[in-house]
mmCIF file of C-alpha atoms in Angstrom:
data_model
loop_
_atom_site.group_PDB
_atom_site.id
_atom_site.type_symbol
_atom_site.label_atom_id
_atom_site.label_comp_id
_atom_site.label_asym_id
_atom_site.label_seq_id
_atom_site.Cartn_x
_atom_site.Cartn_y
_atom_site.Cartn_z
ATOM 1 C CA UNK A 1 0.000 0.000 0.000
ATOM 2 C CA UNK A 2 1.591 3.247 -0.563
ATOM 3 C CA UNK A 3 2.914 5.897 1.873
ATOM 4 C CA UNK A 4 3.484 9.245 1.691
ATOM 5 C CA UNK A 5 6.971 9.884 1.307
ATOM 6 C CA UNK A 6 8.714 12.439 3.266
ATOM 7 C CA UNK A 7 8.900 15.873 1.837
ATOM 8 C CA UNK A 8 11.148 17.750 3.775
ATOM 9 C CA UNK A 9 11.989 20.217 1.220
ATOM 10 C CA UNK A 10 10.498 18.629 -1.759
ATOM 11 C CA UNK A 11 7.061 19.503 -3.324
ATOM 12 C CA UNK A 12 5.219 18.235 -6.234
ATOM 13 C CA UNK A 13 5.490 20.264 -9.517
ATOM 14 C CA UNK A 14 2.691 20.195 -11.489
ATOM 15 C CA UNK A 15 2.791 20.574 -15.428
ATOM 16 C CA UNK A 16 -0.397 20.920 -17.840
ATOM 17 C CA UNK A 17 -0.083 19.915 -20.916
ATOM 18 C CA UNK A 18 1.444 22.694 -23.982
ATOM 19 C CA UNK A 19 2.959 24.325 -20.569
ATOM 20 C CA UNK A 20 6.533 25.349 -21.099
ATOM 21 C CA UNK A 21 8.003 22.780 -19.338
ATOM 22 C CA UNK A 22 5.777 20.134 -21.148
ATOM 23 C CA UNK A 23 7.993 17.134 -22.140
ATOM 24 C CA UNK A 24 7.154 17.804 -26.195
ATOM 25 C CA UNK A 25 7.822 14.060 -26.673
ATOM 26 C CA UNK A 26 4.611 13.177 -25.259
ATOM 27 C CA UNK A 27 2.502 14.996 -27.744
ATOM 28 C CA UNK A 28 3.150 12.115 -30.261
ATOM 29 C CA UNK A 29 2.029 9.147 -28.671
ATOM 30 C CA UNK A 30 -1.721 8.066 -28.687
ATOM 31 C CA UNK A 31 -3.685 9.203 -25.445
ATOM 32 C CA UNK A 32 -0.866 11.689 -24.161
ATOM 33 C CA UNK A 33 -1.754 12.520 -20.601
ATOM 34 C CA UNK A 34 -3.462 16.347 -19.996
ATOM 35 C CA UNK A 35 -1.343 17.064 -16.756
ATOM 36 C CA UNK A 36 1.492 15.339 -15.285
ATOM 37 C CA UNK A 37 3.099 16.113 -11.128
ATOM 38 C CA UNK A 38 6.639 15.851 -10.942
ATOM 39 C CA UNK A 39 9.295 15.199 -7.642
ATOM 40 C CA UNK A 40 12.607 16.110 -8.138
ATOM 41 C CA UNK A 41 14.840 16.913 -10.263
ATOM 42 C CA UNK A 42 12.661 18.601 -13.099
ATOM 43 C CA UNK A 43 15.126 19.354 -15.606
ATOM 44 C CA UNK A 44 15.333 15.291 -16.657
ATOM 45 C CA UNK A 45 11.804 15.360 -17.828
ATOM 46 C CA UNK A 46 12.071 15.598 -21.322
ATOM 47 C CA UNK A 47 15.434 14.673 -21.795
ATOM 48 C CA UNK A 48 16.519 13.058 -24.713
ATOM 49 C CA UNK A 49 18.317 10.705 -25.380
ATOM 50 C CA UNK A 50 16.673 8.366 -23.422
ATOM 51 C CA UNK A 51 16.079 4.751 -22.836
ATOM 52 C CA UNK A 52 13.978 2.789 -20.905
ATOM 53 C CA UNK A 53 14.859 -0.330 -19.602
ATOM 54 C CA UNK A 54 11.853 -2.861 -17.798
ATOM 55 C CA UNK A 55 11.332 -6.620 -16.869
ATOM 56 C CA UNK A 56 9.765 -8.694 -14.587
ATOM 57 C CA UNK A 57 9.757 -8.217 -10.812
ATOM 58 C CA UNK A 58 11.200 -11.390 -9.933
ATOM 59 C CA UNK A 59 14.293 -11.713 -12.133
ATOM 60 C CA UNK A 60 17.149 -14.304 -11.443
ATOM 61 C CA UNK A 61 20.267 -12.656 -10.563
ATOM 62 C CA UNK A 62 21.557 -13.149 -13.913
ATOM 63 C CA UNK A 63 18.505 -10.621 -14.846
ATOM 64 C CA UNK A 64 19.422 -8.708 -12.033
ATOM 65 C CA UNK A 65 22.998 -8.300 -13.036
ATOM 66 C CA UNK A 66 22.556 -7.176 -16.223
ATOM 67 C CA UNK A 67 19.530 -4.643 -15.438
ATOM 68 C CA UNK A 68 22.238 -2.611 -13.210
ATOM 69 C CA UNK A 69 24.793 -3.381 -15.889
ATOM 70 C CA UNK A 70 22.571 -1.760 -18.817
ATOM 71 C CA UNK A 71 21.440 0.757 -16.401
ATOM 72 C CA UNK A 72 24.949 1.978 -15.675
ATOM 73 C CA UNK A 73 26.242 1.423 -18.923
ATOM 74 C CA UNK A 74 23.946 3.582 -20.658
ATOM 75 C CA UNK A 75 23.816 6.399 -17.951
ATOM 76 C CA UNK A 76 27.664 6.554 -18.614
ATOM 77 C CA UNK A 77 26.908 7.472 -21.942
ATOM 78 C CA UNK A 78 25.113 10.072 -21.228
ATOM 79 C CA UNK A 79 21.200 8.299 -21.650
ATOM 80 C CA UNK A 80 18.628 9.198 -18.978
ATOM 81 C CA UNK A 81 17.566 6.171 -17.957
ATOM 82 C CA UNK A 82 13.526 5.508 -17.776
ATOM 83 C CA UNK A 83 12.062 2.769 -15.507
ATOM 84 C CA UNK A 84 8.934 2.026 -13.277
ATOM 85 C CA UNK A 85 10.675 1.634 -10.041
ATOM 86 C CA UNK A 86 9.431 -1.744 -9.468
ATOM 87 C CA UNK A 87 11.009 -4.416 -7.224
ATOM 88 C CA UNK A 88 13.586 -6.296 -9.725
ATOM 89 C CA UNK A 89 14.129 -5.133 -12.859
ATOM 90 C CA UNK A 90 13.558 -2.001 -12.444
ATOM 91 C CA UNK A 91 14.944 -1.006 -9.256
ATOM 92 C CA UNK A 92 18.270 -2.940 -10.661
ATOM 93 C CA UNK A 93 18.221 -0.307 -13.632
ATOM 94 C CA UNK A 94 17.612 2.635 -11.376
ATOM 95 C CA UNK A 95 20.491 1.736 -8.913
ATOM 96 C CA UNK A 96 22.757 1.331 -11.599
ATOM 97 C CA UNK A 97 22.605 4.665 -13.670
ATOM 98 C CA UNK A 98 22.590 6.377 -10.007
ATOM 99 C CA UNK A 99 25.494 4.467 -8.905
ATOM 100 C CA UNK A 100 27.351 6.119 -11.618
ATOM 101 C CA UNK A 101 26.779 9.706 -11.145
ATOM 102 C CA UNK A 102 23.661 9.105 -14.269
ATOM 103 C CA UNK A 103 20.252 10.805 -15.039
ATOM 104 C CA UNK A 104 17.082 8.252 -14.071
ATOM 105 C CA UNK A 105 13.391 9.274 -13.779
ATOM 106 C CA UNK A 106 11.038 6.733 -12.506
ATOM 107 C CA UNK A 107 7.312 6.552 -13.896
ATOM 108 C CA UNK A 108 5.011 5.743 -11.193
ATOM 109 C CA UNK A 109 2.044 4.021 -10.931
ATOM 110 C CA UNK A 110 0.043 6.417 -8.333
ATOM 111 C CA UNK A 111 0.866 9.504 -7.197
ATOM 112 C CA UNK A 112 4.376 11.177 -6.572
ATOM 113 C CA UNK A 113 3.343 11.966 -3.086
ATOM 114 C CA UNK A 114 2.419 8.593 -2.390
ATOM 115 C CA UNK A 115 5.061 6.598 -4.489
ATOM 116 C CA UNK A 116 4.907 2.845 -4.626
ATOM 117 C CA UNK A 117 6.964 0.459 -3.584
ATOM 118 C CA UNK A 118 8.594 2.788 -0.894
ATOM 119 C CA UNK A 119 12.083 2.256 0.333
ATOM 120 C CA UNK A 120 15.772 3.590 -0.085
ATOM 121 C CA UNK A 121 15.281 3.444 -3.258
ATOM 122 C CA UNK A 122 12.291 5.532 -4.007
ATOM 123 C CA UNK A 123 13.801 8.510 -1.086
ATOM 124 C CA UNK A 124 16.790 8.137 -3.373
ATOM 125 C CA UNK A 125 15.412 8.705 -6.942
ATOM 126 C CA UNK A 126 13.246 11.930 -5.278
ATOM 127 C CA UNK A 127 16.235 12.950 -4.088
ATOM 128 C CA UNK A 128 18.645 12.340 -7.164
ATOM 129 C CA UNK A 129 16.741 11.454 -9.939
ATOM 130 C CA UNK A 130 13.110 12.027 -10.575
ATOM 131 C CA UNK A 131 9.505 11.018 -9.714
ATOM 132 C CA UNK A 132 7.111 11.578 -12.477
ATOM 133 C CA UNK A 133 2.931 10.464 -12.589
ATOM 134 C CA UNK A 134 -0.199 11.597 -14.335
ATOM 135 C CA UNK A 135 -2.173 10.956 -11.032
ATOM 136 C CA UNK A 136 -2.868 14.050 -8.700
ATOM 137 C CA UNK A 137 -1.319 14.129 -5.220
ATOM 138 C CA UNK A 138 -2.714 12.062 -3.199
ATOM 139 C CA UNK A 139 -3.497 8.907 -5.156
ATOM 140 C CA UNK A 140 -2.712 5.859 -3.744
ATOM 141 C CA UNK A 141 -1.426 2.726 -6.660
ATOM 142 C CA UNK A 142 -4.105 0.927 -8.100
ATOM 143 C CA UNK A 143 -3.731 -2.337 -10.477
ATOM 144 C CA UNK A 144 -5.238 -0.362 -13.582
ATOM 145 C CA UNK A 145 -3.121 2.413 -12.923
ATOM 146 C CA UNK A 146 0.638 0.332 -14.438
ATOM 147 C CA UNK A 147 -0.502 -0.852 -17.800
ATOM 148 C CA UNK A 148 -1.278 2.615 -18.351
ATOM 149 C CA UNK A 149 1.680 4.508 -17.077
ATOM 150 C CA UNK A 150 3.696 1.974 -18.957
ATOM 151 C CA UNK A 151 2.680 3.804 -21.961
ATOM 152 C CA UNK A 152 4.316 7.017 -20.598
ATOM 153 C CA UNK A 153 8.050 4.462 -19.609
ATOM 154 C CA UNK A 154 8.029 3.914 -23.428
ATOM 155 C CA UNK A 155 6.599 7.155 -24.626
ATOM 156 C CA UNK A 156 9.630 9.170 -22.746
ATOM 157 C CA UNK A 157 12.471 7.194 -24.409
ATOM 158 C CA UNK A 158 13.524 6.366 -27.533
ATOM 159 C CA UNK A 159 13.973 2.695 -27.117
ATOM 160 C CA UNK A 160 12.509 0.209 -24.911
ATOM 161 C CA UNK A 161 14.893 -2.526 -23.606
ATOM 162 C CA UNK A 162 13.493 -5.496 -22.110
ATOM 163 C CA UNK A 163 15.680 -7.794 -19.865
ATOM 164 C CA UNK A 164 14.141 -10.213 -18.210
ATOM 165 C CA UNK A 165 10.101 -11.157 -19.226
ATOM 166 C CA UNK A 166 7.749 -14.265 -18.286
ATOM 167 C CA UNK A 167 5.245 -15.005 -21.067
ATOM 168 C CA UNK A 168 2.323 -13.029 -19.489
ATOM 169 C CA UNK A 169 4.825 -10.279 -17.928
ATOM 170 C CA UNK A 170 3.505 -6.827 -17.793
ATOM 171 C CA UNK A 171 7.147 -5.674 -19.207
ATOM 172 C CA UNK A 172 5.537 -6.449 -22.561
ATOM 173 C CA UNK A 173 2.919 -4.417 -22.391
ATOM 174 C CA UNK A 174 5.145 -1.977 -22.438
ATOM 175 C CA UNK A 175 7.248 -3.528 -25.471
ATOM 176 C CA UNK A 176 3.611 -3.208 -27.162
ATOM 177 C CA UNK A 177 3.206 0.440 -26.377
ATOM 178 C CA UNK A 178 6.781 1.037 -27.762
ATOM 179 C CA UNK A 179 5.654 -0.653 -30.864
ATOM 180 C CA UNK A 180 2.863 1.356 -31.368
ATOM 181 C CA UNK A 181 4.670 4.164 -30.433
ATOM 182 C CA UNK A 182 7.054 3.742 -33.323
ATOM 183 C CA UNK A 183 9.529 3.280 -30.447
ATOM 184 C CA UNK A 184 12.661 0.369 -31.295
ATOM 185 C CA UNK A 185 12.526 -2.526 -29.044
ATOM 186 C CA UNK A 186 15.613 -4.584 -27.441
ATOM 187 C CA UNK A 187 15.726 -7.487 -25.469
ATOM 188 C CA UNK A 188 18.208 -9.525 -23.803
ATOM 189 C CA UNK A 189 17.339 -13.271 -24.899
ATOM 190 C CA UNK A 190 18.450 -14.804 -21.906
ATOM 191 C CA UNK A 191 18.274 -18.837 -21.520
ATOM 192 C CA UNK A 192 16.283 -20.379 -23.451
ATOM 193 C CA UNK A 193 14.750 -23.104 -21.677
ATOM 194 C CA UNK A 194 13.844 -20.512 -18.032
ATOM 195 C CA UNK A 195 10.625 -19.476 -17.601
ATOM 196 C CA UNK A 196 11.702 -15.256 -17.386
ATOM 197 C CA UNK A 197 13.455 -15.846 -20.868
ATOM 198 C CA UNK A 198 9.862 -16.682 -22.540
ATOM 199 C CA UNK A 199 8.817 -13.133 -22.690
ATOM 200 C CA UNK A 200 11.737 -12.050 -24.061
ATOM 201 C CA UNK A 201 12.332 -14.782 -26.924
ATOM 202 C CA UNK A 202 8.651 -14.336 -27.797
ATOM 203 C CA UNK A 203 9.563 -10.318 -28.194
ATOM 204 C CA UNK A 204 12.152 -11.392 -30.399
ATOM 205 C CA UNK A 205 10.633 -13.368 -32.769
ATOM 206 C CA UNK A 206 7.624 -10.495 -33.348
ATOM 207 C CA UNK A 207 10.864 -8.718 -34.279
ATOM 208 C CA UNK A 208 12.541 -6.956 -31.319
ATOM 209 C CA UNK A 209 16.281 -6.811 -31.737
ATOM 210 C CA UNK A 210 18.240 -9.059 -29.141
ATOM 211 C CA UNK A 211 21.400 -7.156 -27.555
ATOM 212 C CA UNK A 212 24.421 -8.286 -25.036
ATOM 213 C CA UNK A 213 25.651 -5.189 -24.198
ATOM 214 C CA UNK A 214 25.151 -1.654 -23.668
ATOM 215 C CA UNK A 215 28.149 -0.599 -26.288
ATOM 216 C CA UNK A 216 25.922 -3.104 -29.291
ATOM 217 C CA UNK A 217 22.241 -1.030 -28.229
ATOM 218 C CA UNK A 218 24.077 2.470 -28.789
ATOM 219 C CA UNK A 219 25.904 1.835 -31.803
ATOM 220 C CA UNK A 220 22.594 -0.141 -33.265
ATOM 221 C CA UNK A 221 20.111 2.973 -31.958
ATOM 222 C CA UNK A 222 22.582 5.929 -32.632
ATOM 223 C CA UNK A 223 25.124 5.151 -34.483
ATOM 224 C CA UNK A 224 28.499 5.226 -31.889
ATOM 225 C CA UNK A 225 30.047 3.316 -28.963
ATOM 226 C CA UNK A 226 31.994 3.305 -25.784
ATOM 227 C CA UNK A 227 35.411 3.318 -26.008
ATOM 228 C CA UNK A 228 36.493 0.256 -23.789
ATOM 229 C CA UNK A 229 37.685 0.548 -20.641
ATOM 230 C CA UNK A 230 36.966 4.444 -19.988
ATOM 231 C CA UNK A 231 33.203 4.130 -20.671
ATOM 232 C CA UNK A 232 33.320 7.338 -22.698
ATOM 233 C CA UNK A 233 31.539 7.768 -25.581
ATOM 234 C CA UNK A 234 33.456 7.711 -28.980
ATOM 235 C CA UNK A 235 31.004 9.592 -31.325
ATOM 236 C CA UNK A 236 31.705 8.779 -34.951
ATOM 237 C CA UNK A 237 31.914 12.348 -37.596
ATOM 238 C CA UNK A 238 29.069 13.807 -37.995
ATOM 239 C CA UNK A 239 29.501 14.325 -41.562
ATOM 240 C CA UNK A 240 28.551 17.143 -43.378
ATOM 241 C CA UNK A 241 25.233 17.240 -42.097
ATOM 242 C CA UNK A 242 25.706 18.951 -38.864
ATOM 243 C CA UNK A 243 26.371 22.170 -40.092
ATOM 244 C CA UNK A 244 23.032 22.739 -41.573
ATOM 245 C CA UNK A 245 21.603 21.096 -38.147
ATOM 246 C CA UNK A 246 23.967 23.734 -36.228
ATOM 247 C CA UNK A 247 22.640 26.830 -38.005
ATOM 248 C CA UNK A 248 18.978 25.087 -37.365
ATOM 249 C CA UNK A 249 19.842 25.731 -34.007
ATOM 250 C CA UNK A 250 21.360 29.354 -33.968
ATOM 251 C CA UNK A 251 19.338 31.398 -32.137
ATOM 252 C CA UNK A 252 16.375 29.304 -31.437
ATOM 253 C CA UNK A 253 15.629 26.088 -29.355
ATOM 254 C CA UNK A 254 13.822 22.832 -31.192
ATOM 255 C CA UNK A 255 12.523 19.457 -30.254
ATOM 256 C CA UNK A 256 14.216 16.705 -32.339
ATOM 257 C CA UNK A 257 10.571 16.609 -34.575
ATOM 258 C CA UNK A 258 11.116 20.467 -35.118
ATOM 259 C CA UNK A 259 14.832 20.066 -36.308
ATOM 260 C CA UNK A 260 13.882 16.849 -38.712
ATOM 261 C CA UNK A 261 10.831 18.743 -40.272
ATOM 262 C CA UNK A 262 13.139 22.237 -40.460
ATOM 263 C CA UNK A 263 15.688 20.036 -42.200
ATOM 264 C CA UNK A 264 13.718 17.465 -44.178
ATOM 265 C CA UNK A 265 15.337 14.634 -42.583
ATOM 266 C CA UNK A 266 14.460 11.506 -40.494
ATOM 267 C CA UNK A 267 13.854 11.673 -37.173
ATOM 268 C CA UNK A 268 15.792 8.788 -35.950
ATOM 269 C CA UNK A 269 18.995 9.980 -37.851
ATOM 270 C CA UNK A 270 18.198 14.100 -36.281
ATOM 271 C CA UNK A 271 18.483 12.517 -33.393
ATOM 272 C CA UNK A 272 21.484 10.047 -33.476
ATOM 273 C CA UNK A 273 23.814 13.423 -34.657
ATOM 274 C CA UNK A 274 22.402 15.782 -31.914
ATOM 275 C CA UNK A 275 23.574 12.992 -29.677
ATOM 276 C CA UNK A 276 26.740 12.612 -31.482
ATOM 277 C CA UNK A 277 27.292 17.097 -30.983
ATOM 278 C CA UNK A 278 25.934 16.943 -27.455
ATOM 279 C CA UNK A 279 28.590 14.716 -26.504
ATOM 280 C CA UNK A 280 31.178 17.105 -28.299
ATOM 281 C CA UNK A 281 29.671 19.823 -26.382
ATOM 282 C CA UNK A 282 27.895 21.777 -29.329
ATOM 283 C CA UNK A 283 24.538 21.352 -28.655
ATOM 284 C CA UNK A 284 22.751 21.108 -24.949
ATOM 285 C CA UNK A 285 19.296 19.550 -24.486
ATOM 286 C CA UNK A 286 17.116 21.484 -21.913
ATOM 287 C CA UNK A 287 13.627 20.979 -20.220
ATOM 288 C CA UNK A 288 10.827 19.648 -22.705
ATOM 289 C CA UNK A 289 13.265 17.758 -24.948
ATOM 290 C CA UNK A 290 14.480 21.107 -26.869
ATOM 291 C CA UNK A 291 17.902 21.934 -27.807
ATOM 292 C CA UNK A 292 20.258 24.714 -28.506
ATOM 293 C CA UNK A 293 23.632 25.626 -29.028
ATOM 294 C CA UNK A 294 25.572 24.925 -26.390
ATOM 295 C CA UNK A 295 28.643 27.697 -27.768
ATOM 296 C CA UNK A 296 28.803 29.814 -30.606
ATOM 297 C CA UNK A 297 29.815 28.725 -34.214
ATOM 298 C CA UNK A 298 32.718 29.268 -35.865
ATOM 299 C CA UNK A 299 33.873 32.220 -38.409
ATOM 300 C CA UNK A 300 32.026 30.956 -41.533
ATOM 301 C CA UNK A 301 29.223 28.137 -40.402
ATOM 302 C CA UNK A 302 26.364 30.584 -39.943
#
């Protein structure tokens, strides 16, 4: 049953939707919530790039393992990292991107005020990361409430990665959401003949792609990898294309759906190079998904 959760200095933030602070990225999946309350640190709502990784609640340790692997892995590089703060797989995602210093934002099932499960965890990602719900203060979970916010886990990321899934598991509702979200699904096969490895093959053969490590899901969703050992990023040239996506930007700031439009390009590619010139520092992503130069251009690109 949930709790209130302590609030010493933290309040909810509440956010209608078109508000300035709206998370644009929600506008283009079916049944986008009106209003959404936020705990914490605000500025991650919105953020892109973004992945979300889910799975059951009971995972092995195997599952386990590689949840807070993935979740690290990826916050090294600079993803947010999107869960449901669940026992399991989710928790096991959260702790890892926060272990390393990384950006996570947990989609709750009731309200922000009343987050469950509680624990260390939950006080942690108020704290550090970020609570977000489209219930009102107040609102205690309710089963009808997840397969519903799971639409908003998938509809804040990019990608959806699966790890660890029984065949009935409520992870793949949100595989399903992703899919109808236009959203890329990964999974992480797992063995073959265990029970929380059914999901997960059965996502695979409807034609998610199966990954082993964080470096293979970055390179196959944006085009670069980590450079071993340091866990930096190693962003591949841009190419010729990011001047004209650099001048976009002069002056104004633009969701990635703005930028591909402005520049008659596809969205998934927009995005992989404003990844590619965050990481260079030429381009900074702000609340609501938009993004701007992050210093001026050289003598002779504008």
């Amino acid at each position: 049953m949930s709790a209130p959760i302590e609030r010493r200095s933290l309040l909810p933030l509440h956010l209608a939707r078109g508000g300035p602070s709206w998370p644009r990225i929600l506008d283009q999946i079916p049944s986008p919530p009106e209003e959404l309350w936020v705990l914490g640190k605000a500025e991650l709502l919105g953020l892109q790039p973004a992945i979300a990784i889910v799975g059951t609640r009971s995972p092995t340790e195997y599952g386990r393992a590689q949840a807070e692997r993935f979740g690290a892995g990826l916050a090294r590089a600079g993803m947010c990292v999107i869960s449901g703060l669940a026992r399991g797989i989710d928790s096991a995602a959260h702790r890892g991107a926060l272990g390393v210093g990384g950006q996570s934002l947990a989609v709750l099932g009731s309200a922000v005020d009343m987050p469950w499960p509680r624990g260390p965890l939950t006080d942690r990602m108020a704290r550090e990361g970020l609570l977000i719900s489209e219930y009102p203060p107040g609102t205690g979970a309710r089963r009808h409430h997840f397969p519903m916010r799971n639409r908003l886990i998938s509809g804040l990321a990019d990608a959806v990665l699966v790890v660890e899934a029984a065949h009935a598991s409520g992870s793949l509702i949100t595989a399903r959401w992703a899919a109808d979200q236009g959203r890329d699904v990964y999974v992480i096969p797992g063995r073959v003949d265990h029970p929380m490895a059914r999901g997960c093959l059965r996502l695979i053969r409807e034609g998610g792609t199966p990954v082993g490590s964080p470096e293979q899901l970055l390179e196959d969703l944006y085009g670069f990898q980590l450079a071993p050992k340091t866990g930096k990023v190693t962003p591949t040239p841009p190419g010729g294309g990011a001047g004209d996506l650099l001048q976009a930007l002069e002056g104004e700031t633009l969701c990635v759906d703005e930028l591909a439009q402005r520049l008659d390009r596809r969205v998934d590619g927009t995005l992989g190079l404003l990844v590619q010139l965050e990481l260079e520092g030429w381009v900074r992503r702000g609340p609501g998904g938009l993004y701007g130069l992050h210093r001026p251009l050289p003598q002779g690109e504008s």
